[in-house]
Amino acid sequence: METEHGIPVGPGIAIGPAFLLEAEGVRIPRHYVSEDEIEGEISRLDEAISEAQDELEALAEHVSKKAGPKVAEIFSAHAAMLRDEYLCQEFRDRIRQKKYAAEFAVAHTMGQWRSAFQEDSFLASRAPDLDDLERRVLLHLLGARREELGTLKTDVILAAHDLRPSQIVTLDPDHVKGIVMDAGGPTGHTAIIASALGIPAVVGLGSVSARLTGGDTVIVDGEKGLVIIGPDEETIKTYRQRRDQAAKTEQTLLAEVRDLPAETKDGHRVDILANIESPREVARAIEHGAEGIGLYRTEFLYLTSESIPSEERHFDAYMEAIEKLDGRPITIRTVDLGGDKFGGVGSPEPERNPFLGRRSIRYCLEHPDLFRDQLRAILRASVHGNVRVMFPMVSGIEELLAVQLILKELQNEFQQAGRAFDHKMQVGMMVEVPSAAVYADALAQYVDFFSIGTNDLIQYTLAIDRTNEHVADMYQPLHPAVLRLLRMTIDAAHNAGIYVSLCGEMGSDIMYALLLLGLGIDELSVAPTWLVPEIKKIIRNVSYKTARDVADEILNMSEVNRAVARLAEVNRDLLPMLFR
Ligand code: PEP
Ligand code: MG
């Protein structure tokens, strides 16, 4: 029995057999072989390489006839890479010297080449070629043993070095019972989606995927951030009991507050909404008492589609959500591609610093046709429900005016064509870049609401990549600079007479609910939805006056550690039923 410590990101506990996945969704059945299997592995590898080469050469010939020699060059270049003795020798060396199974030798070598490519400004744009090549060789190696994640028939614990948000969003939560990952930080989108799907997950584990073999029994403790490999019977029994007890407590709380508002003892109300990545999550949010959708991350339409989503595809997705919401509000965020959300259709080219690059509305302004399709779909949907729209990653007034101008032009177009749209649809912006928080007073004059994205606001304020496990412990929502930005944003909104929501993960951590209430937040949009009852319970059990005093006290502290300790103490005193 071996226990690994990581970052807890998905709720609850899962127990099951490991399913190892490598880059591009290919399963690696095992990592190591015995001494007498080595030569057999090398023959398997050589055979797979030769099959992949034949396939690439045939493809190059076919494409050359269909689309000309220029396009076919991609495949000839891939075939040439596989003829590179240096690369193939590295695969073989790993099998001979480290006793890696052939699949793992390929995945591991390609992973290292990929990192080297990504660090080189000249080669970075070729890194996706390595993904392609790796996938092709692996598929030949796996042959009939191939099992795809999308067609799982039994329950598994998914283990991987890293998973892209686009991979995780298509998982089948009926069979993927838990997730463990070597890489990743607490507010990376892989973590966010695991949590939204209600899958217990632990990330930032360092090298857990290399220590696991497919089929190993694993316990994922998504509350404490532990992964137990090969647990004994006693440990499995204890965890099963904990899992059942947690489910019972959740049900009791849900029955108690589900249909009640989040209103303090002295009558101050906060709206509690939910974050979603897909309309399929709406029903679950409502079942848990969410009063609407405060953030719909529409970029997932791109990350899960085979082709660029058309206006119609956007419209259908919005209508699906609107119908399920039955009059409750939905805040549709325009696409926020880039950062860690790439790899689907129409994604930005890989960049050296994707979080600081052509992400989000920068990307939309560079691709106005794509942006217009989405806005048209939103305008059309606006007459069917309580729709609001918001723009992500706004860093300045010029950008905000530029996107608003496009929206205005489309509204005029609709008007002239006599097409229906909601003339009073609220238009808001996310405050998630520090520059926007610092001059929120000016920006507030141009919008109907703010929504604070603490995931990015913290990332950009404290200069910590939200997907990087090595700086995950520097993610500090109670950092005095972050708290000042929150206060500035909330006060600026209220002074301008607009409301302010918060949809980053900070709002989904019950530890901060009292503080955010005291800072004057009007709406919280949270994920996972099972937290909605807990947050309602907290707000219903305190007075607004007390929460404001707590916020003032915490805001006056200059050290994070003291603020963390004090808030934990206050939470325990005021709400002993939730904080022990
Ligand atoms: C945020 O940045 O806090 C946010 C809610 O947006 P996303 O996590 O999609 O970047
Ligand atoms: Mg964001």
Coordinates of C-alpha atoms and ligand atoms in Angstrom, one line a residue:
M1 CA 0.0 0.0 0.0
E2 CA 1.4 3.4 -1.1
T3 CA 0.0 6.8 -0.3
E4 CA 0.6 9.8 -2.6
H5 CA -0.2 13.4 -1.7
G6 CA -1.5 15.9 -4.2
I7 CA -4.0 18.7 -4.6
P8 CA -7.6 17.9 -4.0
V9 CA -9.8 19.3 -6.7
G10 CA -12.8 17.0 -7.2
P11 CA -15.2 16.2 -4.4
G12 CA -15.6 12.9 -2.6
I13 CA -14.1 9.5 -2.6
A14 CA -13.6 6.9 -5.3
I15 CA -12.3 3.4 -5.3
G16 CA -11.6 1.3 -8.4
P17 CA -9.1 -0.1 -10.9
A18 CA -6.6 2.2 -12.6
F19 CA -6.9 3.0 -16.3
L20 CA -3.8 4.6 -17.6
L21 CA -4.0 7.2 -20.3
E22 CA -1.2 8.8 -22.2
A23 CA -1.2 11.9 -24.4
E24 CA -4.0 12.1 -27.0
G25 CA -6.2 9.8 -25.2
V26 CA -4.4 6.5 -25.9
R27 CA -4.4 4.0 -23.1
I28 CA -1.1 2.6 -21.9
P29 CA -1.8 -0.9 -20.5
R30 CA 1.4 -1.1 -18.4
H31 CA 4.6 0.7 -17.8
Y32 CA 7.3 -1.9 -17.1
V33 CA 8.4 -5.4 -18.5
S34 CA 10.6 -8.1 -17.1
E35 CA 14.1 -8.8 -18.3
D36 CA 13.0 -11.7 -20.5
E37 CA 10.3 -9.7 -22.2
I38 CA 12.7 -6.9 -23.5
E39 CA 13.5 -8.4 -26.9
G40 CA 9.8 -9.2 -27.5
E41 CA 9.0 -5.5 -26.7
I42 CA 11.6 -4.3 -29.2
S43 CA 10.2 -6.5 -32.0
R44 CA 6.7 -5.2 -31.2
L45 CA 8.1 -1.6 -31.3
D46 CA 9.9 -2.1 -34.6
E47 CA 6.9 -3.7 -36.2
A48 CA 4.7 -0.8 -35.1
I49 CA 7.1 1.8 -36.4
S50 CA 7.3 0.1 -39.8
E51 CA 3.5 -0.2 -40.0
A52 CA 3.1 3.5 -39.1
Q53 CA 5.7 4.4 -41.7
D54 CA 3.9 2.4 -44.4
E55 CA 0.6 4.1 -43.4
L56 CA 2.2 7.6 -43.6
E57 CA 3.7 7.0 -47.0
A58 CA 0.4 5.7 -48.3
L59 CA -1.3 8.7 -46.8
A60 CA 1.2 11.1 -48.4
E61 CA 0.6 9.5 -51.8
H62 CA -3.1 9.7 -51.5
V63 CA -3.2 13.3 -50.2
S64 CA -0.7 14.4 -52.9
K65 CA -3.1 13.1 -55.6
K66 CA -6.1 14.7 -53.9
A67 CA -4.7 18.0 -52.6
G68 CA -1.3 18.4 -54.2
P69 CA 2.2 17.7 -53.0
K70 CA 2.4 20.7 -50.7
V71 CA -0.3 19.4 -48.4
A72 CA 1.1 15.9 -48.6
E73 CA 4.4 17.1 -47.2
I74 CA 3.0 17.0 -43.7
F75 CA 2.7 13.2 -43.9
S76 CA 6.1 12.7 -45.7
A77 CA 7.7 14.8 -42.9
H78 CA 6.1 12.5 -40.3
A79 CA 7.3 9.4 -42.1
A80 CA 10.8 10.9 -42.3
M81 CA 10.7 11.5 -38.5
L82 CA 10.0 7.9 -38.0
R83 CA 13.0 7.0 -40.2
D84 CA 15.2 9.0 -37.9
E85 CA 17.4 6.4 -36.2
Y86 CA 18.2 8.7 -33.3
L87 CA 14.5 8.9 -32.3
C88 CA 13.9 5.2 -32.8
Q89 CA 17.1 4.4 -30.9
E90 CA 15.8 6.4 -27.9
F91 CA 12.6 4.3 -27.8
R92 CA 14.7 1.1 -27.9
D93 CA 17.2 2.4 -25.2
R94 CA 14.3 3.1 -22.9
I95 CA 13.1 -0.5 -23.3
R96 CA 16.5 -2.0 -22.8
Q97 CA 17.9 0.3 -20.1
K98 CA 14.8 1.2 -18.1
K99 CA 12.7 -1.9 -18.9
Y100 CA 9.8 0.3 -20.1
A101 CA 7.0 -1.4 -22.0
A102 CA 7.1 -0.4 -25.7
E103 CA 4.0 1.9 -25.4
F104 CA 5.5 3.7 -22.3
A105 CA 8.9 4.0 -24.0
V106 CA 7.2 5.8 -26.9
A107 CA 5.0 8.0 -24.8
H108 CA 7.8 8.9 -22.4
T109 CA 10.3 9.8 -25.2
M110 CA 7.8 11.8 -27.1
G111 CA 6.8 13.6 -23.9
Q112 CA 10.4 14.7 -23.5
W113 CA 10.9 15.7 -27.1
R114 CA 7.6 17.7 -26.9
S115 CA 8.9 19.6 -23.8
A116 CA 12.1 20.4 -25.6
F117 CA 10.2 21.6 -28.7
Q118 CA 7.9 23.7 -26.6
E119 CA 10.8 25.5 -25.0
D120 CA 12.3 26.4 -28.4
S121 CA 10.7 29.4 -30.1
F122 CA 11.6 28.0 -33.5
L123 CA 10.3 24.5 -32.9
A124 CA 7.3 25.2 -30.7
S125 CA 4.9 25.3 -33.6
R126 CA 5.9 21.7 -34.6
A127 CA 5.1 20.2 -31.2
P128 CA 1.6 19.1 -32.4
D129 CA 3.3 17.0 -35.1
L130 CA 4.9 15.0 -32.3
D131 CA 1.5 14.4 -30.8
D132 CA 0.3 13.1 -34.1
L133 CA 3.2 10.9 -34.5
E134 CA 3.1 9.5 -31.0
R135 CA -0.6 8.7 -31.3
R136 CA 0.0 6.9 -34.6
V137 CA 2.8 4.7 -33.3
L138 CA 0.8 4.0 -30.1
L139 CA -2.3 2.9 -32.0
H140 CA -0.2 0.4 -34.0
L141 CA 1.4 -0.8 -30.9
L142 CA -1.9 -1.3 -29.1
G143 CA -3.6 -2.8 -32.0
A144 CA -6.5 -5.0 -30.9
R145 CA -5.8 -4.2 -27.2
R146 CA -6.9 -0.7 -27.8
E147 CA -9.6 0.6 -25.5
E148 CA -11.0 4.1 -25.9
L149 CA -12.0 6.3 -23.1
G150 CA -15.2 7.1 -24.8
T151 CA -16.3 3.5 -24.9
L152 CA -15.6 2.3 -21.4
K153 CA -17.8 -0.6 -20.2
T154 CA -16.6 -0.8 -16.7
D155 CA -15.9 1.7 -13.9
V156 CA -12.3 3.0 -13.7
I157 CA -10.0 5.5 -12.0
L158 CA -8.4 7.5 -14.8
A159 CA -4.7 8.1 -14.3
A160 CA -2.7 10.3 -16.6
H161 CA 0.3 12.5 -16.7
D162 CA -1.8 15.4 -17.9
L163 CA -5.3 15.7 -19.4
R164 CA -6.5 18.6 -21.5
P165 CA -9.8 20.2 -20.7
S166 CA -11.1 19.1 -24.1
Q167 CA -10.3 15.5 -23.2
I168 CA -11.9 15.6 -19.8
V169 CA -15.1 17.3 -20.8
T170 CA -16.0 14.3 -23.0
L171 CA -15.5 11.7 -20.2
D172 CA -18.4 9.5 -19.3
P173 CA -18.9 10.2 -15.5
D174 CA -20.9 7.0 -15.3
H175 CA -17.7 5.0 -15.8
V176 CA -14.8 7.4 -14.9
K177 CA -15.2 7.3 -11.1
G178 CA -12.0 9.1 -10.2
I179 CA -9.1 11.0 -11.7
V180 CA -5.5 11.2 -10.7
M181 CA -3.0 13.3 -12.6
D182 CA 0.7 14.1 -12.3
A183 CA 0.4 17.7 -13.5
G184 CA -2.2 20.4 -12.8
G185 CA -3.1 23.1 -10.3
P186 CA -6.2 23.8 -8.3
T187 CA -7.8 26.2 -10.7
G188 CA -6.7 24.7 -14.0
H189 CA -9.7 23.8 -16.2
T190 CA -9.1 20.1 -16.0
A191 CA -9.6 20.4 -12.2
I192 CA -12.6 22.6 -12.6
I193 CA -14.4 20.2 -15.0
A194 CA -13.7 17.2 -12.8
S195 CA -15.2 19.0 -10.0
A196 CA -18.2 20.1 -12.1
L197 CA -18.9 16.6 -13.2
G198 CA -18.7 15.5 -9.5
I199 CA -15.7 13.2 -10.1
P200 CA -13.3 12.8 -7.2
A201 CA -9.9 14.0 -8.4
V202 CA -6.4 14.7 -7.2
V203 CA -3.9 16.6 -9.3
G204 CA -0.3 17.7 -9.0
L205 CA 0.9 14.3 -7.9
G206 CA 4.3 14.5 -9.6
S207 CA 4.8 11.0 -11.0
V208 CA 1.9 8.9 -9.9
S209 CA 1.1 7.7 -13.5
A210 CA 4.5 6.1 -13.9
R211 CA 4.0 4.2 -10.6
L212 CA 0.7 2.7 -11.6
T213 CA -0.1 -0.3 -13.7
G214 CA -3.4 -0.7 -15.4
G215 CA -5.8 -2.6 -13.1
D216 CA -4.1 -1.6 -9.8
T217 CA -6.7 -0.8 -7.2
V218 CA -6.7 2.9 -6.3
I219 CA -8.5 5.0 -3.7
V220 CA -8.9 8.7 -4.6
D221 CA -9.6 10.9 -1.7
G222 CA -10.7 14.1 -3.3
E223 CA -11.2 15.8 0.0
K224 CA -7.7 15.4 1.5
G225 CA -5.8 15.1 -1.8
L226 CA -4.6 11.5 -1.2
V227 CA -4.2 8.7 -3.6
I228 CA -3.8 5.2 -2.1
I229 CA -2.3 2.6 -4.5
G230 CA -3.0 -1.1 -3.6
P231 CA -4.9 -0.4 -0.4
D232 CA -5.5 -3.2 2.1
E233 CA -9.0 -4.5 2.9
E234 CA -9.2 -2.5 6.2
T235 CA -8.4 0.8 4.4
I236 CA -11.0 0.0 1.6
K237 CA -13.6 -0.6 4.3
T238 CA -12.9 2.6 6.1
Y239 CA -13.1 4.6 2.9
R240 CA -16.4 3.0 1.8
Q241 CA -17.9 4.0 5.2
R242 CA -16.6 7.6 4.8
R243 CA -18.1 7.7 1.3
D244 CA -21.5 6.5 2.4
Q245 CA -21.6 8.8 5.4
A246 CA -20.7 11.9 3.2
A247 CA -23.5 11.0 0.7
K248 CA -26.0 10.8 3.6
T249 CA -25.0 14.2 5.0
E250 CA -25.2 15.8 1.6
Q251 CA -28.7 14.4 1.1
T252 CA -29.9 15.8 4.5
L253 CA -28.5 19.2 3.8
L254 CA -30.0 19.3 0.3
A255 CA -33.5 18.4 1.6
E256 CA -33.1 21.2 4.2
V257 CA -32.1 24.2 2.1
R258 CA -32.5 23.3 -1.5
D259 CA -35.6 25.5 -2.1
L260 CA -34.7 28.3 0.3
P261 CA -32.9 31.5 -0.6
A262 CA -29.4 32.3 0.6
E263 CA -30.6 35.1 3.0
T264 CA -28.8 36.2 6.1
K265 CA -30.5 36.3 9.5
D266 CA -30.9 40.1 9.0
G267 CA -32.5 39.8 5.6
H268 CA -29.6 40.4 3.1
R269 CA -29.8 38.1 0.1
V270 CA -27.1 36.7 -2.2
D271 CA -28.1 34.8 -5.3
I272 CA -26.5 31.4 -5.7
L273 CA -26.0 30.2 -9.2
A274 CA -24.0 27.5 -10.9
N275 CA -21.1 27.4 -13.4
I276 CA -21.5 25.0 -16.4
E277 CA -19.4 23.9 -19.4
S278 CA -22.3 22.2 -21.2
P279 CA -26.1 22.4 -21.1
R280 CA -26.1 18.8 -19.9
E281 CA -25.0 20.1 -16.5
V282 CA -28.1 22.4 -16.0
A283 CA -30.5 19.8 -14.6
R284 CA -28.0 18.8 -11.9
A285 CA -27.5 22.4 -10.9
I286 CA -31.2 23.0 -10.5
E287 CA -31.6 19.7 -8.6
H288 CA -29.1 21.1 -6.1
G289 CA -30.9 24.4 -5.6
A290 CA -29.0 26.7 -8.0
E291 CA -31.0 29.7 -8.9
G292 CA -29.7 29.9 -12.4
I293 CA -26.4 29.7 -14.4
G294 CA -23.9 32.5 -13.5
L295 CA -21.2 31.3 -16.0
Y296 CA -21.6 29.2 -19.1
R297 CA -18.1 28.5 -20.5
T298 CA -19.1 28.4 -24.1
E299 CA -15.6 27.6 -25.4
F300 CA -16.3 24.0 -24.6
L301 CA -18.5 23.9 -27.7
Y302 CA -15.3 24.4 -29.6
L303 CA -13.3 21.9 -27.5
T304 CA -15.8 19.1 -28.1
S305 CA -16.7 19.7 -31.8
E306 CA -15.2 18.2 -34.9
S307 CA -15.7 21.4 -36.8
I308 CA -16.0 25.1 -35.9
P309 CA -19.5 25.5 -34.2
S310 CA -21.9 27.4 -36.5
E311 CA -24.4 30.0 -35.3
E312 CA -27.0 27.2 -35.3
R313 CA -24.9 25.0 -33.1
H314 CA -24.4 27.8 -30.6
F315 CA -28.1 28.6 -30.7
D316 CA -29.1 24.9 -30.1
A317 CA -26.8 24.7 -27.1
Y318 CA -28.2 27.9 -25.6
M319 CA -31.8 26.8 -26.2
E320 CA -31.1 23.4 -24.6
A321 CA -29.9 25.2 -21.4
I322 CA -32.7 27.9 -21.5
E323 CA -35.4 25.3 -21.8
K324 CA -34.1 23.4 -18.8
L325 CA -33.8 26.6 -16.8
D326 CA -37.5 27.5 -17.1
G327 CA -37.1 31.3 -16.7
R328 CA -34.1 31.2 -14.4
P329 CA -31.2 33.5 -15.5
I330 CA -28.3 32.3 -17.6
T331 CA -25.1 34.2 -18.1
I332 CA -23.5 33.2 -21.4
R333 CA -19.8 34.0 -21.5
T334 CA -18.4 34.6 -25.0
V335 CA -15.7 32.1 -26.0
D336 CA -12.6 32.1 -23.8
L337 CA -10.3 30.0 -25.9
G338 CA -6.6 29.9 -25.3
G339 CA -4.6 29.5 -22.0
D340 CA -5.1 25.9 -21.1
K341 CA -8.3 25.7 -23.3
F342 CA -6.9 24.8 -26.7
G343 CA -6.6 21.7 -28.9
G344 CA -10.1 21.8 -30.3
V345 CA -11.3 23.2 -33.6
G346 CA -10.3 26.8 -34.3
S347 CA -7.9 27.0 -31.4
P348 CA -5.2 29.5 -31.3
E349 CA -1.7 28.4 -32.5
P350 CA 0.4 27.2 -29.6
E351 CA 2.2 30.2 -28.0
R352 CA 5.1 30.5 -25.7
N353 CA 3.0 32.0 -23.0
P354 CA -0.6 31.1 -23.8
F355 CA -2.1 32.7 -20.7
L356 CA -0.6 36.0 -21.7
G357 CA -1.2 35.6 -25.4
R358 CA -4.0 35.7 -27.9
R359 CA -6.5 34.3 -25.5
S360 CA -10.2 35.0 -25.0
I361 CA -11.6 38.3 -26.4
R362 CA -8.3 39.1 -28.0
Y363 CA -8.8 35.9 -30.0
C364 CA -12.4 36.8 -30.8
L365 CA -11.4 40.3 -32.0
E366 CA -8.9 38.7 -34.3
H367 CA -11.6 36.3 -35.6
P368 CA -14.7 38.6 -35.9
D369 CA -16.7 36.2 -38.0
L370 CA -16.5 33.5 -35.4
F371 CA -17.4 36.0 -32.7
R372 CA -20.3 37.4 -34.7
D373 CA -21.8 33.9 -35.2
Q374 CA -21.8 33.4 -31.4
L375 CA -23.3 36.9 -30.7
R376 CA -26.0 36.3 -33.3
A377 CA -26.9 33.1 -31.6
I378 CA -27.0 34.8 -28.2
L379 CA -29.3 37.6 -29.6
R380 CA -31.6 35.0 -31.1
A381 CA -31.7 33.0 -27.8
S382 CA -32.3 36.2 -25.7
V383 CA -36.0 36.3 -26.5
H384 CA -36.5 32.7 -25.2
G385 CA -35.2 33.1 -21.7
N386 CA -33.5 35.3 -19.1
V387 CA -30.3 35.7 -21.0
R388 CA -27.3 37.8 -20.0
V389 CA -24.0 38.0 -22.0
M390 CA -20.6 38.7 -20.6
F391 CA -17.1 39.2 -22.1
P392 CA -14.1 37.5 -20.5
M393 CA -10.6 38.8 -20.0
V394 CA -11.3 42.5 -20.6
S395 CA -8.2 44.4 -19.8
G396 CA -9.1 47.9 -20.9
I397 CA -11.9 50.2 -22.0
E398 CA -10.8 50.1 -25.7
E399 CA -11.2 46.3 -25.8
L400 CA -14.6 46.5 -24.1
L401 CA -15.8 49.2 -26.5
A402 CA -14.5 47.1 -29.4
V403 CA -16.6 44.1 -28.4
Q404 CA -19.6 46.2 -27.5
L405 CA -19.4 47.8 -30.9
I406 CA -19.7 44.5 -32.6
L407 CA -22.7 43.6 -30.5
K408 CA -24.3 46.9 -31.2
E409 CA -23.8 46.5 -35.0
L410 CA -25.5 43.1 -34.8
Q411 CA -28.4 44.5 -32.7
N412 CA -28.9 47.2 -35.4
E413 CA -28.8 44.4 -38.1
F414 CA -31.5 42.5 -36.2
Q415 CA -33.5 45.6 -35.7
Q416 CA -33.4 46.5 -39.4
A417 CA -34.3 43.0 -40.4
G418 CA -37.2 42.9 -38.0
R419 CA -35.6 40.0 -36.1
A420 CA -36.6 39.5 -32.5
F421 CA -34.0 40.0 -29.7
D422 CA -34.2 41.1 -26.1
H423 CA -33.4 44.9 -26.2
K424 CA -32.9 44.9 -22.4
M425 CA -30.4 41.9 -22.3
Q426 CA -27.8 42.7 -19.7
V427 CA -24.3 43.0 -20.9
G428 CA -21.5 42.5 -18.4
M429 CA -17.8 41.8 -18.3
M430 CA -15.5 39.6 -16.2
V431 CA -13.1 41.3 -13.9
E432 CA -10.2 38.8 -14.0
V433 CA -7.2 40.9 -15.2
P434 CA -5.8 43.1 -12.5
S435 CA -5.9 46.2 -14.7
A436 CA -9.7 45.8 -14.9
A437 CA -10.0 45.5 -11.1
V438 CA -7.7 48.6 -10.6
Y439 CA -9.9 50.8 -12.8
A440 CA -13.1 49.0 -12.2
D441 CA -14.7 52.4 -11.5
A442 CA -14.2 53.5 -15.1
L443 CA -15.2 50.2 -16.6
A444 CA -18.4 50.0 -14.5
Q445 CA -19.8 53.0 -16.5
Y446 CA -20.0 50.8 -19.6
V447 CA -21.6 47.6 -18.4
D448 CA -24.7 46.2 -16.5
F449 CA -22.7 43.9 -14.2
F450 CA -19.3 42.6 -13.3
S451 CA -18.4 39.0 -12.7
I452 CA -15.2 38.4 -10.9
G453 CA -13.0 35.6 -12.2
T454 CA -10.8 34.9 -9.2
N455 CA -9.0 32.0 -11.0
D456 CA -7.4 34.3 -13.5
L457 CA -7.4 37.4 -11.2
I458 CA -5.3 35.4 -8.7
Q459 CA -3.1 33.9 -11.4
Y460 CA -2.3 37.3 -13.0
T461 CA -2.0 39.2 -9.7
L462 CA 0.3 36.7 -8.0
A463 CA 2.1 35.6 -11.2
I464 CA 1.3 31.9 -10.8
D465 CA 0.4 29.7 -13.7
R466 CA -2.9 28.2 -12.6
T467 CA -2.0 24.8 -14.3
N468 CA 1.4 24.5 -12.8
E469 CA 1.6 22.2 -9.8
H470 CA 5.0 23.6 -8.8
V471 CA 3.5 26.9 -7.8
A472 CA 0.1 25.6 -6.7
D473 CA 0.8 26.3 -3.0
M474 CA 1.2 30.0 -3.9
Y475 CA -2.5 30.2 -5.0
Q476 CA -3.6 32.4 -2.1
P477 CA -7.2 33.9 -2.3
L478 CA -6.5 35.6 1.0
H479 CA -3.4 37.4 -0.3
P480 CA -3.9 41.1 0.8
A481 CA -3.4 42.3 -2.8
V482 CA -6.1 39.9 -4.0
L483 CA -8.5 41.0 -1.3
R484 CA -7.9 44.7 -2.1
L485 CA -8.7 44.1 -5.7
L486 CA -11.9 42.3 -4.8
R487 CA -13.0 45.1 -2.5
M488 CA -12.1 47.7 -5.1
T489 CA -14.1 45.9 -7.8
I490 CA -17.2 45.3 -5.6
D491 CA -17.2 48.9 -4.3
A492 CA -16.7 50.3 -7.8
A493 CA -19.7 48.3 -9.0
H494 CA -21.9 49.4 -6.2
N495 CA -20.9 53.0 -6.6
A496 CA -21.9 52.8 -10.2
G497 CA -25.2 51.2 -9.3
I498 CA -24.4 47.8 -10.9
Y499 CA -24.3 44.3 -9.4
V500 CA -21.4 42.1 -9.0
S501 CA -21.1 38.4 -9.2
L502 CA -18.1 36.1 -8.6
C503 CA -17.6 32.9 -10.6
G504 CA -14.1 31.8 -9.9
E505 CA -13.3 28.8 -7.7
M506 CA -12.8 31.0 -4.7
G507 CA -16.6 31.3 -4.6
S508 CA -16.9 27.5 -4.6
D509 CA -14.7 27.0 -1.5
I510 CA -17.0 27.2 1.6
M511 CA -14.1 28.6 3.6
Y512 CA -14.5 31.9 1.8
A513 CA -18.3 32.2 1.7
L514 CA -18.6 34.3 4.9
L515 CA -15.8 36.7 3.7
L516 CA -17.3 37.2 0.2
L517 CA -20.7 37.8 1.8
G518 CA -19.1 40.5 4.0
L519 CA -17.3 42.1 1.0
G520 CA -20.8 42.7 -0.4
I521 CA -20.9 40.2 -3.3
D522 CA -24.4 40.1 -4.8
E523 CA -24.2 36.8 -6.6
L524 CA -22.0 33.7 -6.3
S525 CA -21.8 31.3 -9.2
V526 CA -20.3 28.0 -8.0
A527 CA -19.1 24.6 -9.1
P528 CA -19.5 21.8 -8.2
T529 CA -23.2 22.2 -7.7
W530 CA -23.3 19.9 -4.7
L531 CA -21.8 22.9 -2.9
V532 CA -24.9 25.1 -3.4
P533 CA -26.7 23.8 -0.3
E534 CA -23.6 24.3 1.9
I535 CA -23.2 27.9 0.7
K536 CA -26.8 28.6 1.3
K537 CA -26.6 27.1 4.7
I538 CA -23.6 29.3 5.7
I539 CA -25.3 32.5 4.5
R540 CA -28.6 31.6 6.2
N541 CA -26.8 31.1 9.5
V542 CA -25.0 34.4 9.9
S543 CA -25.9 38.1 9.9
Y544 CA -24.7 40.4 7.2
K545 CA -23.4 42.8 9.9
T546 CA -21.2 40.0 11.3
A547 CA -20.0 39.1 7.9
R548 CA -19.1 42.7 7.1
D549 CA -17.1 43.0 10.4
V550 CA -15.2 39.8 9.5
A551 CA -14.4 41.0 6.0
D552 CA -13.1 44.4 7.5
E553 CA -10.9 42.5 10.0
I554 CA -9.5 40.1 7.4
L555 CA -8.9 43.0 4.9
N556 CA -6.8 44.8 7.5
M557 CA -4.4 41.9 7.9
S558 CA -1.1 42.2 6.0
E559 CA 0.0 38.5 6.3
V560 CA -1.7 35.7 4.4
N561 CA -1.1 33.1 7.1
R562 CA -2.7 35.2 9.8
A563 CA -5.7 35.9 7.6
V564 CA -6.1 32.1 6.8
A565 CA -5.9 31.2 10.5
R566 CA -8.3 34.0 11.6
L567 CA -10.9 33.1 8.9
A568 CA -10.7 29.4 9.8
E569 CA -11.3 30.4 13.5
V570 CA -14.3 32.6 12.7
N571 CA -15.8 29.9 10.5
R572 CA -15.5 27.3 13.2
D573 CA -17.0 29.7 15.9
L574 CA -19.9 30.8 13.8
L575 CA -20.6 27.7 11.8
P576 CA -19.5 24.7 13.9
M577 CA -21.8 22.3 12.0
L578 CA -19.8 22.8 8.8
F579 CA -16.3 23.6 10.0
R580 CA -14.8 21.3 12.5
Ligands
PEP1 C1 -12.0 32.7 -13.7 O1 -10.9 33.0 -14.3 O2 -12.1 32.8 -12.4 C2 -13.1 32.1 -14.4 C3 -14.2 31.9 -13.8 O3 -12.9 31.8 -15.7 P1 -12.1 30.6 -16.2 O4 -11.9 29.6 -15.1 O5 -12.9 29.9 -17.3 O6 -10.9 31.2 -16.8
MG2 MG -11.0 33.2 -16.4

